[in-house]
Short mmCIF file of C-alpha atoms in Angstrom, two decimals:
data_model
loop_
_atom_site.label_atom_id
_atom_site.label_comp_id
_atom_site.label_asym_id
_atom_site.label_seq_id
_atom_site.Cartn_x
_atom_site.Cartn_y
_atom_site.Cartn_z
CA MET A 1449 47.02 38.05 -133.02
CA PRO A 1450 43.62 37.34 -134.52
CA PRO A 1451 40.84 36.61 -131.96
CA ARG A 1452 39.94 33.02 -131.19
CA LYS A 1453 36.75 31.70 -132.54
CA ARG A 1454 34.14 30.42 -130.06
CA LYS A 1455 33.31 26.82 -130.43
CA SER A 1456 29.80 26.33 -131.51
CA GLU A 1457 27.49 24.27 -129.37
CA SER A 1458 27.39 21.75 -132.17
CA ASN A 1459 31.06 21.06 -131.64
CA LEU A 1460 30.61 20.36 -127.93
CA PRO A 1461 30.69 16.65 -126.98
CA ALA A 1462 27.19 15.23 -126.80
CA ALA A 1463 25.99 13.66 -123.59
CA THR A 1464 26.30 9.92 -123.64
CA GLU A 1465 24.69 7.20 -121.65
CA ASN A 1466 27.81 6.97 -119.55
CA THR A 1467 27.63 10.59 -118.56
CA PRO A 1468 26.82 10.67 -114.84
CA LYS A 1469 23.56 12.32 -113.94
CA ARG A 1470 22.84 14.37 -110.86
CA ALA A 1471 21.58 12.23 -108.05
CA LYS A 1472 18.03 12.99 -107.06
CA ASN A 1473 17.89 10.64 -104.08
CA THR A 1474 16.90 13.23 -101.52
CA SER A 1475 15.86 12.51 -97.95
CA ALA A 1476 12.23 12.90 -98.99
CA ASP A 1477 12.73 10.32 -101.73
CA ARG A 1478 14.36 7.91 -99.30
CA SER A 1479 11.45 8.37 -96.93
CA LYS A 1480 8.98 7.57 -99.68
CA LYS A 1481 10.90 4.49 -100.72
CA SER A 1482 11.20 3.24 -97.16
CA LYS A 1483 7.48 3.64 -96.73
CA LYS A 1484 6.85 1.65 -99.87
CA ARG A 1485 9.02 -1.18 -98.61
CA GLU A 1486 6.99 -1.56 -95.38
CA PRO A 1487 4.73 -4.63 -95.59
CA SER A 1488 1.07 -3.86 -95.56
CA PRO A 1489 -0.93 -5.24 -92.62
CA PRO A 1490 -2.74 -8.52 -93.31
CA PRO A 1491 -6.43 -8.24 -94.13
CA PRO A 1492 -8.80 -8.90 -91.23
CA SER A 1493 -9.70 -12.54 -90.81
CA SER A 1494 -13.13 -13.48 -92.03
CA SER A 1495 -13.64 -15.82 -89.04
CA PRO A 1496 -12.57 -15.36 -85.38
CA GLU A 1497 -9.72 -17.37 -83.91
CA PRO A 1498 -10.97 -20.61 -82.33
CA GLU A 1499 -11.10 -20.50 -78.56
CA GLU A 1500 -8.86 -22.82 -76.60
CA ASP A 1501 -10.68 -25.91 -75.42
CA ILE A 1502 -10.56 -25.73 -71.63
CA LYS A 1503 -13.16 -28.41 -70.98
CA PRO A 1504 -12.12 -31.65 -69.27
CA ARG A 1505 -10.89 -34.29 -71.67
CA ASN A 1506 -13.63 -36.67 -70.67
CA ASP A 1507 -16.53 -34.23 -70.84
CA HIS A 1508 -17.78 -36.04 -73.95
CA ILE A 1509 -18.74 -39.05 -71.79
CA ASP A 1510 -22.26 -38.89 -70.41
CA TRP A 1511 -22.12 -41.44 -67.61
CA GLN A 1512 -25.88 -41.26 -67.18
CA PHE A 1513 -26.34 -42.43 -70.78
CA GLU A 1514 -28.75 -45.36 -70.95
CA TYR A 1515 -28.98 -47.97 -73.67
CA GLU A 1516 -31.49 -50.80 -73.56
CA GLY A 1517 -32.18 -50.01 -69.92
CA ASN A 1518 -28.54 -50.11 -68.82
CA ASN A 1519 -26.98 -47.03 -67.24
CA LEU A 1520 -23.37 -46.42 -68.31
CA SER A 1521 -22.14 -45.67 -64.80
CA ALA A 1522 -23.90 -48.79 -63.51
CA LEU A 1523 -22.20 -50.89 -66.21
CA LEU A 1524 -18.81 -49.66 -65.06
CA LEU A 1525 -19.56 -50.54 -61.44
CA THR A 1526 -20.78 -54.00 -62.49
CA GLU A 1527 -17.50 -54.69 -64.28
CA ILE A 1528 -15.57 -53.68 -61.16
CA GLU A 1529 -17.83 -55.64 -58.79
CA ASP A 1530 -17.50 -58.83 -60.83
CA ASN A 1531 -13.71 -58.77 -60.99
CA ASN A 1532 -11.63 -59.01 -57.81
CA ALA A 1533 -8.50 -57.97 -59.69
CA HIS A 1534 -10.21 -54.70 -60.63
CA ARG A 1535 -11.34 -54.32 -57.04
CA GLN A 1536 -7.86 -54.79 -55.61
CA ILE A 1537 -5.89 -52.66 -58.04
CA LEU A 1538 -8.41 -49.81 -58.05
CA GLY A 1539 -8.61 -49.56 -54.27
CA PHE A 1540 -11.84 -51.43 -53.52
CA ASN A 1541 -12.37 -54.35 -51.16
CA THR A 1542 -12.08 -57.89 -52.52
CA ASN A 1543 -14.56 -59.58 -50.18
CA GLY A 1544 -11.66 -61.30 -48.43
CA ALA A 1545 -10.11 -62.69 -51.60
CA THR A 1546 -6.36 -62.33 -52.02
CA ILE A 1547 -5.33 -61.54 -55.57
CA ALA A 1548 -1.73 -62.07 -56.63
CA LYS A 1549 -0.50 -58.96 -58.40
CA THR A 1550 1.35 -59.84 -61.59
CA THR A 1551 4.14 -57.85 -63.21
CA GLY A 1552 2.76 -54.88 -65.11
CA ASP A 1553 -0.60 -55.14 -63.38
CA THR A 1554 -1.21 -51.42 -62.86
CA GLN A 1555 -4.15 -49.08 -62.54
CA VAL A 1556 -3.44 -47.82 -66.05
CA LYS A 1557 -3.86 -51.34 -67.41
CA HIS A 1558 -7.15 -51.82 -65.56
CA HIS A 1559 -8.46 -48.43 -66.70
CA ARG A 1560 -7.78 -49.47 -70.30
CA THR A 1561 -9.45 -52.84 -69.83
CA LEU A 1562 -12.56 -51.23 -68.36
CA ALA A 1563 -12.57 -48.56 -71.05
CA ARG A 1564 -12.53 -51.21 -73.76
CA LYS A 1565 -15.33 -53.26 -72.18
CA VAL A 1566 -17.63 -50.48 -71.05
CA LEU A 1567 -17.07 -47.76 -73.66
CA PHE A 1568 -15.17 -48.91 -76.75
CA ASN A 1569 -17.20 -52.13 -77.11
CA HIS A 1570 -20.49 -50.58 -75.97
CA PRO A 1571 -23.37 -52.08 -78.00
CA SER A 1572 -24.49 -48.62 -79.09
CA GLY A 1573 -21.17 -48.11 -80.91
CA LYS A 1574 -21.12 -44.57 -79.52
CA TRP A 1575 -17.42 -44.61 -78.57
CA ALA A 1576 -16.07 -47.13 -81.08
CA ASN A 1577 -13.95 -44.49 -82.84
CA GLU A 1578 -12.51 -42.87 -79.72
CA PRO A 1579 -8.82 -43.36 -78.81
CA ILE A 1580 -8.59 -45.99 -76.09
CA GLU A 1581 -6.24 -43.79 -74.03
CA ARG A 1582 -8.81 -41.03 -73.91
CA LEU A 1583 -11.51 -43.48 -72.85
CA ALA A 1584 -9.21 -44.91 -70.17
CA THR A 1585 -8.73 -41.42 -68.76
CA ALA A 1586 -12.50 -40.96 -68.71
CA VAL A 1587 -12.89 -44.21 -66.75
CA LYS A 1588 -10.23 -43.18 -64.25
CA ASN A 1589 -11.80 -39.77 -63.70
CA HIS A 1590 -15.27 -41.23 -63.22
CA ILE A 1591 -14.05 -43.73 -60.64
CA ASN A 1592 -12.33 -40.91 -58.75
CA SER A 1593 -15.51 -38.85 -58.97
CA LEU A 1594 -17.61 -41.69 -57.55
CA LYS A 1595 -15.18 -42.06 -54.65
CA SER A 1596 -15.24 -38.34 -53.93
CA GLN A 1597 -19.04 -38.17 -54.03
CA TYR A 1598 -19.33 -41.18 -51.76
CA ARG A 1599 -16.92 -39.67 -49.25
CA MET A 1600 -18.82 -36.37 -49.26
CA HIS A 1601 -22.20 -38.01 -48.61
CA ARG A 1602 -20.71 -40.39 -46.06
CA ASN A 1603 -19.37 -37.46 -44.07
CA ALA A 1604 -22.72 -35.69 -44.30
CA LEU A 1605 -24.44 -38.78 -42.91
CA SER A 1606 -21.92 -38.96 -40.10
CA GLU A 1607 -22.81 -35.42 -39.05
CA THR A 1608 -26.53 -36.20 -39.31
CA GLY A 1609 -26.09 -39.36 -37.24
CA GLN A 1610 -24.48 -37.43 -34.41
CA GLY A 1611 -27.90 -35.91 -33.69
CA ILE A 1612 -29.75 -39.21 -33.35
CA GLY A 1613 -31.47 -39.49 -29.98
CA SER A 1614 -32.88 -43.00 -30.15
CA GLN A 1615 -32.93 -46.18 -32.20
CA ALA A 1616 -36.39 -45.25 -33.51
CA GLU A 1617 -34.96 -42.25 -35.33
CA VAL A 1618 -33.28 -44.56 -37.85
CA THR A 1619 -36.65 -45.88 -39.08
CA VAL A 1620 -38.59 -44.92 -42.21
CA GLY A 1621 -39.57 -41.28 -42.10
CA SER A 1622 -36.85 -40.41 -39.60
CA LYS A 1623 -34.34 -37.61 -40.01
CA LEU A 1624 -31.65 -40.08 -41.06
CA ALA A 1625 -33.94 -41.90 -43.49
CA GLY A 1626 -34.83 -38.55 -45.06
CA ALA A 1627 -31.15 -37.79 -45.45
CA PHE A 1628 -30.70 -41.10 -47.30
CA ASP A 1629 -33.56 -40.26 -49.63
CA GLU A 1630 -31.94 -36.96 -50.54
CA ILE A 1631 -28.57 -38.61 -51.10
CA LEU A 1632 -29.96 -41.30 -53.38
CA LYS A 1633 -31.65 -38.66 -55.52
CA LYS A 1634 -28.29 -36.98 -56.10
CA PHE A 1635 -26.06 -40.04 -55.92
CA PRO A 1636 -27.92 -43.27 -56.74
CA GLN A 1637 -24.64 -45.24 -56.66
CA TYR A 1638 -24.25 -44.69 -52.90
CA TRP A 1639 -25.07 -48.24 -51.75
CA ARG A 1640 -22.97 -49.88 -54.44
CA MET A 1641 -20.03 -47.68 -53.53
CA ARG A 1642 -20.61 -48.52 -49.87
CA ASP A 1643 -20.26 -52.22 -50.67
CA LEU A 1644 -17.17 -51.65 -52.81
CA LEU A 1645 -15.46 -49.56 -50.15
CA PHE A 1646 -16.62 -51.52 -47.13
CA GLN A 1647 -13.59 -52.79 -45.23
CA ASN A 1648 -14.44 -54.53 -41.98
CA PRO A 1649 -17.48 -53.84 -39.77
CA THR A 1650 -15.39 -54.53 -36.67
CA PHE A 1651 -13.43 -51.35 -37.24
CA GLU A 1652 -16.33 -49.14 -38.26
CA PRO A 1653 -17.37 -46.46 -35.75
CA GLN A 1654 -20.57 -46.50 -33.77
CA LEU A 1655 -22.68 -43.57 -32.66
CA THR A 1656 -23.11 -43.21 -28.93
CA LEU A 1657 -26.66 -42.19 -28.04
CA ASN A 1658 -27.22 -40.33 -24.79
CA GLY A 1659 -24.24 -42.15 -23.29
CA SER A 1660 -26.08 -45.48 -22.97
CA SER A 1661 -27.44 -46.98 -26.20
CA THR A 1662 -25.71 -47.24 -29.57
CA VAL A 1663 -26.74 -47.42 -33.19
CA ASP A 1664 -24.54 -49.52 -35.44
CA VAL A 1665 -23.83 -47.31 -38.43
CA THR A 1666 -21.56 -49.67 -40.33
CA THR A 1667 -24.15 -49.62 -43.11
CA ILE A 1668 -23.96 -45.83 -43.13
CA LEU A 1669 -20.26 -45.19 -42.72
CA ALA A 1670 -18.73 -47.69 -45.08
CA THR A 1671 -15.10 -46.81 -44.60
CA ARG A 1672 -12.77 -44.39 -42.91
CA VAL A 1673 -12.13 -41.06 -44.62
CA SER A 1674 -8.39 -41.78 -44.63
CA ASP A 1675 -9.03 -44.82 -46.83
CA LEU A 1676 -10.20 -42.57 -49.66
CA GLU A 1677 -7.22 -40.72 -51.03
CA ASP A 1678 -7.48 -37.87 -53.50
CA GLU A 1679 -6.22 -38.71 -56.96
CA PRO A 1680 -5.57 -36.38 -59.95
CA GLU A 1681 -8.57 -35.94 -62.21
CA LEU A 1682 -6.76 -35.75 -65.55
CA GLY A 1683 -4.04 -37.71 -67.26
CA ASP A 1684 -2.87 -41.26 -66.83
CA ASP A 1685 -1.34 -42.74 -63.69
#
Protein backbone atom coordinates (compact mmCIF):
# COMPACT_ATOMS: atom_id res chain seq x y z
CA MET A 1 0.00 0.00 0.00
CA PRO A 2 1.44 3.34 -1.03
CA PRO A 3 2.15 5.77 1.87
CA ARG A 4 -0.38 8.44 2.71
CA LYS A 5 0.43 11.95 1.78
CA ARG A 6 0.61 14.54 4.57
CA LYS A 7 -1.86 17.29 4.27
CA SER A 8 -0.22 20.55 3.67
CA GLU A 9 -0.83 23.38 6.08
CA SER A 10 -2.60 25.18 3.28
CA ASN A 11 -5.26 22.51 3.30
CA LEU A 12 -5.92 22.89 7.02
CA PRO A 13 -9.12 24.81 7.90
CA ALA A 14 -8.35 28.46 8.53
CA ALA A 15 -9.27 30.00 11.85
CA THR A 16 -12.52 31.86 11.70
CA GLU A 17 -14.04 34.49 13.86
CA ASN A 18 -16.16 31.85 15.51
CA THR A 19 -13.16 29.86 16.57
CA PRO A 20 -12.97 30.09 20.37
CA LYS A 21 -9.87 31.74 21.73
CA ARG A 22 -8.05 30.85 24.91
CA ALA A 23 -9.36 32.80 27.83
CA LYS A 24 -6.85 35.17 29.30
CA ASN A 25 -8.97 36.30 32.23
CA THR A 26 -6.50 35.39 34.94
CA SER A 27 -6.84 36.27 38.61
CA ALA A 28 -4.40 39.13 38.08
CA ASP A 29 -6.56 40.46 35.27
CA ARG A 30 -9.68 40.24 37.42
CA SER A 31 -7.89 42.11 40.16
CA LYS A 32 -6.93 44.87 37.76
CA LYS A 33 -10.46 45.14 36.43
CA SER A 34 -11.97 45.23 39.90
CA LYS A 35 -9.60 48.01 40.84
CA LYS A 36 -10.61 49.97 37.78
CA ARG A 37 -14.27 49.66 38.69
CA GLU A 38 -13.75 51.20 42.16
CA PRO A 39 -15.00 54.81 42.21
CA SER A 40 -12.33 57.36 42.75
CA PRO A 41 -12.61 59.48 45.92
CA PRO A 42 -14.25 62.88 45.44
CA PRO A 43 -11.90 65.83 45.13
CA PRO A 44 -11.38 67.84 48.31
CA SER A 45 -13.92 70.59 48.80
CA SER A 46 -12.68 74.06 48.05
CA SER A 47 -14.59 75.48 51.05
CA PRO A 48 -15.13 73.97 54.53
CA GLU A 49 -18.51 72.61 55.57
CA PRO A 50 -20.63 75.29 57.25
CA GLU A 51 -20.80 74.95 61.02
CA GLU A 52 -24.13 74.21 62.62
CA ASP A 53 -25.77 77.32 63.99
CA ILE A 54 -26.03 76.73 67.72
CA LYS A 55 -26.85 80.30 68.69
CA PRO A 56 -30.26 81.10 70.19
CA ARG A 57 -32.91 81.83 67.61
CA ASN A 58 -33.43 85.32 68.94
CA ASP A 59 -29.79 86.33 69.20
CA HIS A 60 -30.31 88.71 66.26
CA ILE A 61 -32.46 90.96 68.48
CA ASP A 62 -30.48 93.60 70.33
CA TRP A 63 -32.92 94.64 73.05
CA GLN A 64 -30.71 97.58 73.99
CA PHE A 65 -31.10 98.99 70.48
CA GLU A 66 -32.16 102.63 70.59
CA TYR A 67 -33.96 104.57 67.89
CA GLU A 68 -34.90 108.21 68.30
CA GLY A 69 -34.19 107.95 72.01
CA ASN A 70 -36.39 104.91 72.60
CA ASN A 71 -34.86 101.74 74.00
CA LEU A 72 -36.27 98.55 72.46
CA SER A 73 -36.65 96.75 75.79
CA ALA A 74 -38.36 99.81 77.25
CA LEU A 75 -40.80 99.89 74.32
CA LEU A 76 -41.78 96.29 75.02
CA LEU A 77 -42.40 97.03 78.69
CA THR A 78 -44.48 100.09 77.76
CA GLU A 79 -46.73 97.98 75.54
CA ILE A 80 -47.24 95.51 78.38
CA GLU A 81 -47.81 98.21 81.01
CA ASP A 82 -50.45 99.96 78.89
CA ASN A 83 -52.50 96.83 78.22
CA ASN A 84 -54.14 94.93 81.08
CA ALA A 85 -54.86 91.98 78.81
CA HIS A 86 -51.12 91.63 78.16
CA ARG A 87 -50.50 91.97 81.88
CA GLN A 88 -52.94 89.23 82.82
CA ILE A 89 -52.07 86.67 80.17
CA LEU A 90 -48.31 87.12 80.54
CA GLY A 91 -48.33 86.76 84.32
CA PHE A 92 -48.14 90.38 85.48
CA ASN A 93 -50.46 92.22 87.84
CA THR A 94 -53.43 94.11 86.40
CA ASN A 95 -53.65 96.86 89.04
CA GLY A 96 -56.84 95.27 90.34
CA ALA A 97 -58.57 95.12 86.98
CA THR A 98 -60.33 91.88 86.05
CA ILE A 99 -59.93 90.96 82.41
CA ALA A 100 -62.28 88.42 80.87
CA LYS A 101 -60.24 85.85 78.99
CA THR A 102 -61.71 85.16 75.56
CA THR A 103 -61.48 81.92 73.61
CA GLY A 104 -58.10 81.57 71.96
CA ASP A 105 -56.59 84.29 74.12
CA THR A 106 -53.23 82.64 74.77
CA GLN A 107 -49.68 83.70 75.52
CA VAL A 108 -48.73 82.77 71.97
CA LYS A 109 -51.28 85.24 70.63
CA HIS A 110 -50.00 88.02 72.90
CA HIS A 111 -46.38 87.30 72.00
CA ARG A 112 -47.29 87.70 68.32
CA THR A 113 -49.19 90.92 68.97
CA LEU A 114 -46.26 92.41 70.87
CA ALA A 115 -43.81 91.19 68.24
CA ARG A 116 -45.78 92.93 65.52
CA LYS A 117 -46.06 96.22 67.43
CA VAL A 118 -42.58 96.41 68.91
CA LEU A 119 -40.42 94.70 66.28
CA PHE A 120 -42.15 94.11 62.95
CA ASN A 121 -43.64 97.63 62.82
CA HIS A 122 -40.64 99.33 64.42
CA PRO A 123 -40.09 102.75 62.78
CA SER A 124 -36.51 101.82 61.91
CA GLY A 125 -37.78 99.00 59.66
CA LYS A 126 -35.01 96.83 61.08
CA TRP A 127 -37.19 93.72 61.52
CA ALA A 128 -39.80 94.29 58.81
CA ASN A 129 -38.64 91.25 56.82
CA GLU A 130 -38.38 88.83 59.73
CA PRO A 131 -40.92 85.99 60.13
CA ILE A 132 -43.46 87.00 62.76
CA GLU A 133 -43.13 83.62 64.50
CA ARG A 134 -39.43 84.17 65.01
CA LEU A 135 -40.04 87.64 66.39
CA ALA A 136 -42.75 86.29 68.71
CA THR A 137 -40.25 83.78 70.09
CA ALA A 138 -37.78 86.61 70.67
CA VAL A 139 -40.42 88.55 72.61
CA LYS A 140 -41.27 85.53 74.74
CA ASN A 141 -37.63 84.83 75.55
CA HIS A 142 -36.94 88.45 76.47
CA ILE A 143 -39.92 88.59 78.83
CA ASN A 144 -38.72 85.40 80.51
CA SER A 145 -35.23 86.86 80.76
CA LEU A 146 -36.53 90.04 82.41
CA LYS A 147 -38.44 87.96 84.95
CA SER A 148 -35.40 85.83 85.71
CA GLN A 149 -33.14 88.86 86.13
CA TYR A 150 -35.65 90.56 88.38
CA ARG A 151 -35.97 87.46 90.56
CA MET A 152 -32.19 87.16 90.86
CA HIS A 153 -31.72 90.79 91.94
CA ARG A 154 -34.75 90.65 94.23
CA ASN A 155 -33.24 87.69 96.06
CA ALA A 156 -29.90 89.46 96.31
CA LEU A 157 -31.61 92.47 97.88
CA SER A 158 -33.41 90.21 100.32
CA GLU A 159 -30.08 88.84 101.53
CA THR A 160 -28.64 92.35 101.77
CA GLY A 161 -31.67 93.55 103.71
CA GLN A 162 -31.22 90.85 106.33
CA GLY A 163 -28.12 92.72 107.52
CA ILE A 164 -29.85 96.06 108.06
CA GLY A 165 -29.42 97.27 111.63
CA SER A 166 -31.53 100.43 111.60
CA GLN A 167 -33.94 102.47 109.53
CA ALA A 168 -31.13 104.92 108.72
CA GLU A 169 -29.29 102.25 106.77
CA VAL A 170 -31.91 102.45 104.01
CA THR A 171 -31.01 106.08 103.23
CA VAL A 172 -28.86 107.44 100.41
CA GLY A 173 -25.32 106.19 100.70
CA SER A 174 -26.33 103.21 102.82
CA LYS A 175 -25.39 99.62 102.11
CA LEU A 176 -28.83 98.92 100.67
CA ALA A 177 -28.84 102.07 98.55
CA GLY A 178 -25.45 101.08 97.17
CA ALA A 179 -26.83 97.67 96.29
CA PHE A 180 -29.65 99.36 94.34
CA ASP A 181 -27.16 101.48 92.44
CA GLU A 182 -25.26 98.38 91.36
CA ILE A 183 -28.45 96.61 90.33
CA LEU A 184 -29.69 99.50 88.22
CA LYS A 185 -26.38 99.62 86.36
CA LYS A 186 -26.81 95.98 85.36
CA PHE A 187 -30.60 95.86 85.20
CA PRO A 188 -32.16 99.29 84.58
CA GLN A 189 -35.62 97.71 84.19
CA TYR A 190 -35.71 96.69 87.87
CA TRP A 191 -38.29 99.24 89.07
CA ARG A 192 -40.58 98.72 86.10
CA MET A 193 -40.48 94.98 86.63
CA ARG A 194 -41.17 95.55 90.32
CA ASP A 195 -44.35 97.43 89.43
CA LEU A 196 -45.41 94.80 86.90
CA LEU A 197 -44.87 91.94 89.33
CA PHE A 198 -46.11 93.68 92.45
CA GLN A 199 -49.02 91.72 93.90
CA ASN A 200 -50.27 93.05 97.21
CA PRO A 201 -48.20 94.92 99.82
CA THR A 202 -50.22 93.28 102.60
CA PHE A 203 -48.63 89.94 101.81
CA GLU A 204 -45.10 91.18 101.24
CA PRO A 205 -42.52 90.25 103.89
CA GLN A 206 -40.95 92.69 106.30
CA LEU A 207 -37.46 92.66 107.72
CA THR A 208 -37.24 92.42 111.48
CA LEU A 209 -34.51 94.66 112.86
CA ASN A 210 -32.94 93.72 116.19
CA GLY A 211 -36.24 92.16 117.24
CA SER A 212 -37.99 95.51 117.76
CA SER A 213 -38.19 97.81 114.73
CA THR A 214 -39.07 96.88 111.14
CA VAL A 215 -38.32 98.21 107.69
CA ASP A 216 -41.09 97.82 105.13
CA VAL A 217 -39.39 96.31 102.11
CA THR A 218 -42.43 95.98 99.88
CA THR A 219 -40.70 98.36 97.48
CA ILE A 220 -37.68 96.07 97.49
CA LEU A 221 -39.25 92.63 97.41
CA ALA A 222 -41.95 93.04 94.83
CA THR A 223 -43.30 89.51 94.82
CA ARG A 224 -42.74 86.06 96.22
CA VAL A 225 -40.20 83.85 94.47
CA SER A 226 -42.88 81.19 93.95
CA ASP A 227 -44.84 83.65 91.81
CA LEU A 228 -42.07 83.64 89.20
CA GLU A 229 -42.09 80.29 87.47
CA ASP A 230 -39.38 79.16 85.09
CA GLU A 231 -40.46 78.96 81.48
CA PRO A 232 -38.64 77.43 78.46
CA GLU A 233 -36.40 79.87 76.64
CA LEU A 234 -36.96 78.63 73.09
CA GLY A 235 -39.94 77.69 70.99
CA ASP A 236 -43.56 78.68 71.21
CA ASP A 237 -45.91 77.94 74.10
